[in-house]
Coordinates of C-alpha atoms in Angstrom, one line a residue:
X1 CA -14.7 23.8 70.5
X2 CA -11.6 23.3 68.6
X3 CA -10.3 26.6 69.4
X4 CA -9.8 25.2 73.5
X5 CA -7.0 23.0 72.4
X6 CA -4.9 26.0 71.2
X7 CA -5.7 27.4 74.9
X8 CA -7.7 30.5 73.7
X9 CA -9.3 32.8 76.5
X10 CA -12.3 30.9 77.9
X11 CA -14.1 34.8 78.1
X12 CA -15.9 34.9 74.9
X13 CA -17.1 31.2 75.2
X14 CA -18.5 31.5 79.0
X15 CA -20.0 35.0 77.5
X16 CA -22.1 32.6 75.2
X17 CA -22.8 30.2 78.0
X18 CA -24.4 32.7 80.3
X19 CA -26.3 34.1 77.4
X20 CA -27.4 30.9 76.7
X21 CA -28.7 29.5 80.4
X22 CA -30.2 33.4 80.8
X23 CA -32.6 32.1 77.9
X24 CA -32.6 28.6 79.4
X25 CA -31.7 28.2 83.0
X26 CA -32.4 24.5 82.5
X27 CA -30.4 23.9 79.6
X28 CA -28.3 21.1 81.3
X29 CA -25.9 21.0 78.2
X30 CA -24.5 24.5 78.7
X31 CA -24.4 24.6 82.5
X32 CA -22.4 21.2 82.1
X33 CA -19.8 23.1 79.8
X34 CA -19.7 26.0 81.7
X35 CA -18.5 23.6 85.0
X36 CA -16.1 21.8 83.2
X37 CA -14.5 25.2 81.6
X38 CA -14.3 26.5 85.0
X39 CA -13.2 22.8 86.7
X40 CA -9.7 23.4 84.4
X41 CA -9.6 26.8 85.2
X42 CA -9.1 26.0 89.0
X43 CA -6.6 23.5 88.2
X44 CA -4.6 25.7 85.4
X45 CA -5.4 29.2 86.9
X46 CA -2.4 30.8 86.3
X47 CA -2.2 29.7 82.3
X48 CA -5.8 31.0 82.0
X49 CA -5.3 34.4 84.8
X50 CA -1.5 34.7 85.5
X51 CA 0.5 35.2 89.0
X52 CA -2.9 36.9 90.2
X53 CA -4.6 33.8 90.4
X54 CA -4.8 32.1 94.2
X55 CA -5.6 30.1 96.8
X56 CA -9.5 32.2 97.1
X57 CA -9.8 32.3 93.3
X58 CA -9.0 28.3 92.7
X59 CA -11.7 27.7 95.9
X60 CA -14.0 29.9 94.2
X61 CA -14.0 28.1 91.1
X62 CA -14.1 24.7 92.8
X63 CA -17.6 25.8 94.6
X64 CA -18.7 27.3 91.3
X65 CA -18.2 23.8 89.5
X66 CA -19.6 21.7 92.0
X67 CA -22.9 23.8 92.2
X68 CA -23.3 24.2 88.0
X69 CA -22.5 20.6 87.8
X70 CA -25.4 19.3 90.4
X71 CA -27.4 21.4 88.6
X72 CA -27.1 20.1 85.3
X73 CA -26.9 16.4 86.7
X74 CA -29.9 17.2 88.5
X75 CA -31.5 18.3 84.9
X76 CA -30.1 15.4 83.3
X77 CA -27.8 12.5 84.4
X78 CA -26.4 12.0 81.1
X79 CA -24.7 15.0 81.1
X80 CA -20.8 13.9 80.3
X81 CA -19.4 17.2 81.1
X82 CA -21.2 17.6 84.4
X83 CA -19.4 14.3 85.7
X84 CA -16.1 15.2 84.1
X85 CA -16.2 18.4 85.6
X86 CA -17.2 16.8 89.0
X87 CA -14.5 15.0 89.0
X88 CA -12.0 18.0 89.5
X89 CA -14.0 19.0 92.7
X90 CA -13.9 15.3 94.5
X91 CA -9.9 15.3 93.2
X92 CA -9.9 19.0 95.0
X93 CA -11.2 17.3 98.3
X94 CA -8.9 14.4 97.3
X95 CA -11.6 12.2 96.7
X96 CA -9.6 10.2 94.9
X97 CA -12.3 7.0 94.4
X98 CA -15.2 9.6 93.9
X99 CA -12.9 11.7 91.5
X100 CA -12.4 8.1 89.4
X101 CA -16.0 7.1 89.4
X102 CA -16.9 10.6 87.8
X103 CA -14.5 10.3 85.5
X104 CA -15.3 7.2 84.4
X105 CA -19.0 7.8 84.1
X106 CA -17.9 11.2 82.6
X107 CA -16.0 9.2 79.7
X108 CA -18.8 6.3 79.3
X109 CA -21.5 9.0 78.6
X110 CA -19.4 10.4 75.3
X111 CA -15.9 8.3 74.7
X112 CA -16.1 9.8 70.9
X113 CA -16.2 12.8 72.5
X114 CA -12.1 14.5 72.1
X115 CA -12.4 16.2 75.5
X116 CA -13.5 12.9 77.5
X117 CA -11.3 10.8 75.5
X118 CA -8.9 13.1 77.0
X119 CA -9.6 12.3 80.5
X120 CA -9.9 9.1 79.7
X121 CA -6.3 9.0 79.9
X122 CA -6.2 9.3 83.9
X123 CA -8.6 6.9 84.2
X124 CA -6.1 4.4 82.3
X125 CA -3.1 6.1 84.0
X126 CA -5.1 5.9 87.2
X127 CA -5.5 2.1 86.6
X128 CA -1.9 1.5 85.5
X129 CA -2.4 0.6 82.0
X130 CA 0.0 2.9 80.2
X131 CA -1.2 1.1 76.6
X132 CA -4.7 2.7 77.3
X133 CA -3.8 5.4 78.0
X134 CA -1.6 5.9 74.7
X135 CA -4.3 4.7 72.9
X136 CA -6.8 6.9 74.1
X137 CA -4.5 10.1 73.7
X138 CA -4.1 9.2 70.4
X139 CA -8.0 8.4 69.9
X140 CA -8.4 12.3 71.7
X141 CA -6.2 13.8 68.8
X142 CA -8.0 11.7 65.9
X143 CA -11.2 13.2 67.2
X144 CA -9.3 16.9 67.1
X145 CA -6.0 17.2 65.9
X146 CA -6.3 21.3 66.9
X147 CA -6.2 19.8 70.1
X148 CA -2.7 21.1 71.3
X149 CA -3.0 20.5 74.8
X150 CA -3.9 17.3 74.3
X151 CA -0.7 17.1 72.0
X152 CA 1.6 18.2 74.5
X153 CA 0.1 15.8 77.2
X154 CA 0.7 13.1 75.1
X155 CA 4.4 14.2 74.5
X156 CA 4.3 14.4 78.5
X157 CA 2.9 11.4 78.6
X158 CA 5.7 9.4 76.9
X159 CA 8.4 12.1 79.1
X160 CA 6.6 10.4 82.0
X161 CA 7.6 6.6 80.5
X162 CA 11.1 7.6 79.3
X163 CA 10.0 7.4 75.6
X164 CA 12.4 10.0 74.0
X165 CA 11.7 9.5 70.4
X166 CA 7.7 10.0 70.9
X167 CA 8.0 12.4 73.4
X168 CA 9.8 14.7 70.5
X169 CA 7.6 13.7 67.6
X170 CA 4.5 15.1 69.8
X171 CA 6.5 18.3 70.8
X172 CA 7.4 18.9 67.3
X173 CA 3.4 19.0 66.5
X174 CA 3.2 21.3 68.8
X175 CA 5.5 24.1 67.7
X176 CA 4.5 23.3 64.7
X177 CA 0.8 23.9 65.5
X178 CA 1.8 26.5 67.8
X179 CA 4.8 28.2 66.4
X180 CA 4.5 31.5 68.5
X181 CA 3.8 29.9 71.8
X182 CA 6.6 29.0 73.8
X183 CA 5.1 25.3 74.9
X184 CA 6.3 22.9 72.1
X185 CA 9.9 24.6 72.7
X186 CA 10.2 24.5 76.6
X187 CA 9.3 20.3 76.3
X188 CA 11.9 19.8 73.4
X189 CA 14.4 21.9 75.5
X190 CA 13.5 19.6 78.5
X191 CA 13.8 16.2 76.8
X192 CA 16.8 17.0 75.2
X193 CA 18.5 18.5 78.8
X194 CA 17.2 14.7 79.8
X195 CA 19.0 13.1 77.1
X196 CA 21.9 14.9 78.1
X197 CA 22.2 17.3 74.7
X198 CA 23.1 20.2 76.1
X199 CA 22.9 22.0 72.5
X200 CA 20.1 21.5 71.5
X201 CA 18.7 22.3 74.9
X202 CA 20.3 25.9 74.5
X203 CA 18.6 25.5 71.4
X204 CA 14.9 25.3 71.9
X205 CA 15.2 26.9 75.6
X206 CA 16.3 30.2 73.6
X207 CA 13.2 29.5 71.6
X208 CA 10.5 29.3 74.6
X209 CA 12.5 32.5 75.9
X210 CA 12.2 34.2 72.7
X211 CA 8.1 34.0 73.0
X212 CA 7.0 35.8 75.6
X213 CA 7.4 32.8 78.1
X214 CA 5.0 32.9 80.9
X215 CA 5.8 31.6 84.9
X216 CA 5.5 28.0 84.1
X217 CA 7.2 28.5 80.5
X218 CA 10.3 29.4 82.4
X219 CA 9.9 27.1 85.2
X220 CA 10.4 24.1 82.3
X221 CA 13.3 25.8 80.8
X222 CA 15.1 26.2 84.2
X223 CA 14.2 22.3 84.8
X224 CA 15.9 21.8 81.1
X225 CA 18.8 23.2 81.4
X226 CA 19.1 21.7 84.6
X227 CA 18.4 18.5 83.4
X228 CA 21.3 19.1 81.1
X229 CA 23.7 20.2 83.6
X230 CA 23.8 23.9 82.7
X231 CA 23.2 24.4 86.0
X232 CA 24.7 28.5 85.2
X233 CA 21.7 28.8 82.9
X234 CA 19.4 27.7 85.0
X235 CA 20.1 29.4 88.2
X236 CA 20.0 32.4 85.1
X237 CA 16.4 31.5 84.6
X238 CA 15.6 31.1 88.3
X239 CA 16.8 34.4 88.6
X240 CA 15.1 35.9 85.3
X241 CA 11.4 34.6 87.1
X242 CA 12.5 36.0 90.5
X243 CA 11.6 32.6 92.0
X244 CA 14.2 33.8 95.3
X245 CA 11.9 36.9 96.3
X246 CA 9.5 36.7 98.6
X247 CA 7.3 39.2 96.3
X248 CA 7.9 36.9 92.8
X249 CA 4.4 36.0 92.8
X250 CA 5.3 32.3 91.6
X251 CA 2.9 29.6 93.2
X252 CA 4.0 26.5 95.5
X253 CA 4.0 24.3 92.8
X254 CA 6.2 26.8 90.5
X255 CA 9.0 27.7 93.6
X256 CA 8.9 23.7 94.3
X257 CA 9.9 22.9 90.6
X258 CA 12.4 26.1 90.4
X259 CA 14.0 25.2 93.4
X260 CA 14.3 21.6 91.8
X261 CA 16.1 22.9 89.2
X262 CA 18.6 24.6 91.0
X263 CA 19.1 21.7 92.9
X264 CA 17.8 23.1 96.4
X265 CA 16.0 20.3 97.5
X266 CA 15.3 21.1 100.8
X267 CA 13.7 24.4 100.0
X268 CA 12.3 22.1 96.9
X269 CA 10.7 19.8 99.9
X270 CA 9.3 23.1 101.4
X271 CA 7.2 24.5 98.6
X272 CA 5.9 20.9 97.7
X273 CA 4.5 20.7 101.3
X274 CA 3.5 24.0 101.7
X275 CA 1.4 23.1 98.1
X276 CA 0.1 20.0 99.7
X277 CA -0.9 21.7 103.3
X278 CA -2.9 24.6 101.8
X279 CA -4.2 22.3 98.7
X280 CA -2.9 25.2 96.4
X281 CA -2.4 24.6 93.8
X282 CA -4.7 21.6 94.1
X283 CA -3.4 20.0 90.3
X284 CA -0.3 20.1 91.7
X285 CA -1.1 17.2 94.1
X286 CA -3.1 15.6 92.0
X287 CA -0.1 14.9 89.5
X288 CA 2.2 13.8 92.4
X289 CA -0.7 11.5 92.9
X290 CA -1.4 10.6 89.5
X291 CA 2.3 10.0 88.6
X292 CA 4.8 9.5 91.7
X293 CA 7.0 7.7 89.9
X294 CA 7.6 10.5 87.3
X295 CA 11.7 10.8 86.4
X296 CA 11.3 14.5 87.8
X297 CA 10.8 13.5 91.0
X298 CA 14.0 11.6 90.9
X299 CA 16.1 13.8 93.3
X300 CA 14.2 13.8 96.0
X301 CA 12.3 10.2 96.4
X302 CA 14.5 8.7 99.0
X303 CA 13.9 11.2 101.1
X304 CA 11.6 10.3 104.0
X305 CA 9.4 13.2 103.8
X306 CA 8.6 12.3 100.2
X307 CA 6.7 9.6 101.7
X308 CA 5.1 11.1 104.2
X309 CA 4.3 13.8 101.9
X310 CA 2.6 10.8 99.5
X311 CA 0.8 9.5 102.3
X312 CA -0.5 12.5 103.3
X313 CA -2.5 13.1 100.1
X314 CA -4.4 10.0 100.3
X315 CA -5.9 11.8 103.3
X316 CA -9.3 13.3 102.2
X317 CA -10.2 17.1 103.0
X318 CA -13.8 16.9 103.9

């Protein structure tokens, strides 16, 4: 499905799906697919749904998954999606273990596979070995170099480790694979505002703004120019998303990292734990428990409630 890594609706391949397991309601293969599309969708919902996508719609899609993925697993074990997808519901529950082991057997089943090789990069991160996991992003994009979410992971996977000069190379590949979208540009504009470059953050923050950015587009470019200082820009940004109404329709994890980038920490500290008590949006806890140490986080981790906030995800909801 090359077309998934340029982030394409999911409508017309679930259409085929359905059509499929209305032929077939044993065909474990499809059902498998159709729980890991919709595992990413509860984790991503608003780049796949927009501001209308909540709390009901991202529990919704979690019980969807777990019950198509039982099914095929039930059909047949060796279903790597069905495990893969399983593993977004245990990391929903914060299962963290659980969510490892499915992973794991998710990646064993097909490591050839670009998808799994993809997730194979938790598992590495999840283990600590950041050499894995580079060699496994770069194994995912061998397998598909369409892949652009995979691309821009792997630039924010280098962000994450402070490794400027890759980060860029893989944000280049995006705009250059992606030249109308406004992702490649908002992660150029933040690395630059982190190398201090205030130019050429202007520069490719004007870009992303220029194509029809989306909530979390902006979010990075407020972060950006706030990274470089231009803290006028970004407060411009903040206010351009209307991330200081009540009625902005912006999730937790959207007002947390706005609020970050206007340097209101406490209200930053609000939205994060407001995220982590109602679980929504449930990726954004799992990449504060994936990555704590990530340089974004910088402002506020010697702050006690940071802590408690981190222990309090290694609590399991069910």
């Amino acid at each position: 499905l090359p077309e998934w890594g340029n982030l394409a609706a999911t409508g017309p391949t679930l259409e085929a799906l359905d059509a499929a397991i209305s032929v077939d309601p044993d065909f474990a293969e499809a059902l498998a697919f159709k729980a890991w599309i919709h595992a990413v969708e509860s984790a991503y919902g608003p780049v796949f749904f927009g501001k209308g996508f909540g709390a009901e719609d991202q529990a919704r899609l979690i019980n969807l998954v777990e019950q198509l993925s039982n099914r095929a697993v039930e059909i047949d074990d060796q279903q790597s999606f069905a495990h893969l997808a399983m593993s977004y519901v245990h990391n929903f529950y914060r299962e963290w273990d659980a969510g490892l082991k499915s992973d794991v057997r998710g990646y064993n089943l097909s490591p050839n596979n670009y998808i799994a090789a993809s997730q194979g990069v938790l598992i590495a991160l999840r283990d600590g070995e950041f050499d894995a996991a580079v060699r496994l992003a770069d194994h995912a994009i061998t397998l598909n170099p369409a892949d652009v979410a995979a691309i821009w992971n792997f630039s924010e996977l280098f962000y994450m480790s402070q490794l400027w000069d890759e980060a860029i190379e893989k944000a280049r590949l995006v705009t250059t694979l992606m030249p109308d979208a406004a992702l490649g540009y908002r992660q150029l504009a933040r690395i630059y505002g982190r190398l201090g470059d205030p130019e050429r953050t202007r520069e490719y923050a004007t870009l992303a703004e220029a194509r029809n950015p989306s909530s979390v587009d902006l979010v990075n470019v407020a972060l950006a120019y706030s990274h470089a200082g231009e803290m006028e820009e970004a407060q411009r940004v903040f206010d351009l998303a209307g991330a200081g109404r009540k009625d902005s329709g912006l999730n937790n994890e959207q007002l947390f990292w706005m609020r970050m980038a206007v340097r209101d920490y406490d209200n930053a500290m609000h939205f994060l734990g407001q995220g982590i008590q109602t679980n929504f949006p449930f990726g954004m806890i799992f990449v504060l428990y994936l990555a704590p140490d990530h340089p974004d986080y910088d402002p506020i981790r010697s702050r006690p409630q940071f802590d408690m906030l981190l222990q309090q995800i290694l609590e399991p909801l069910r």
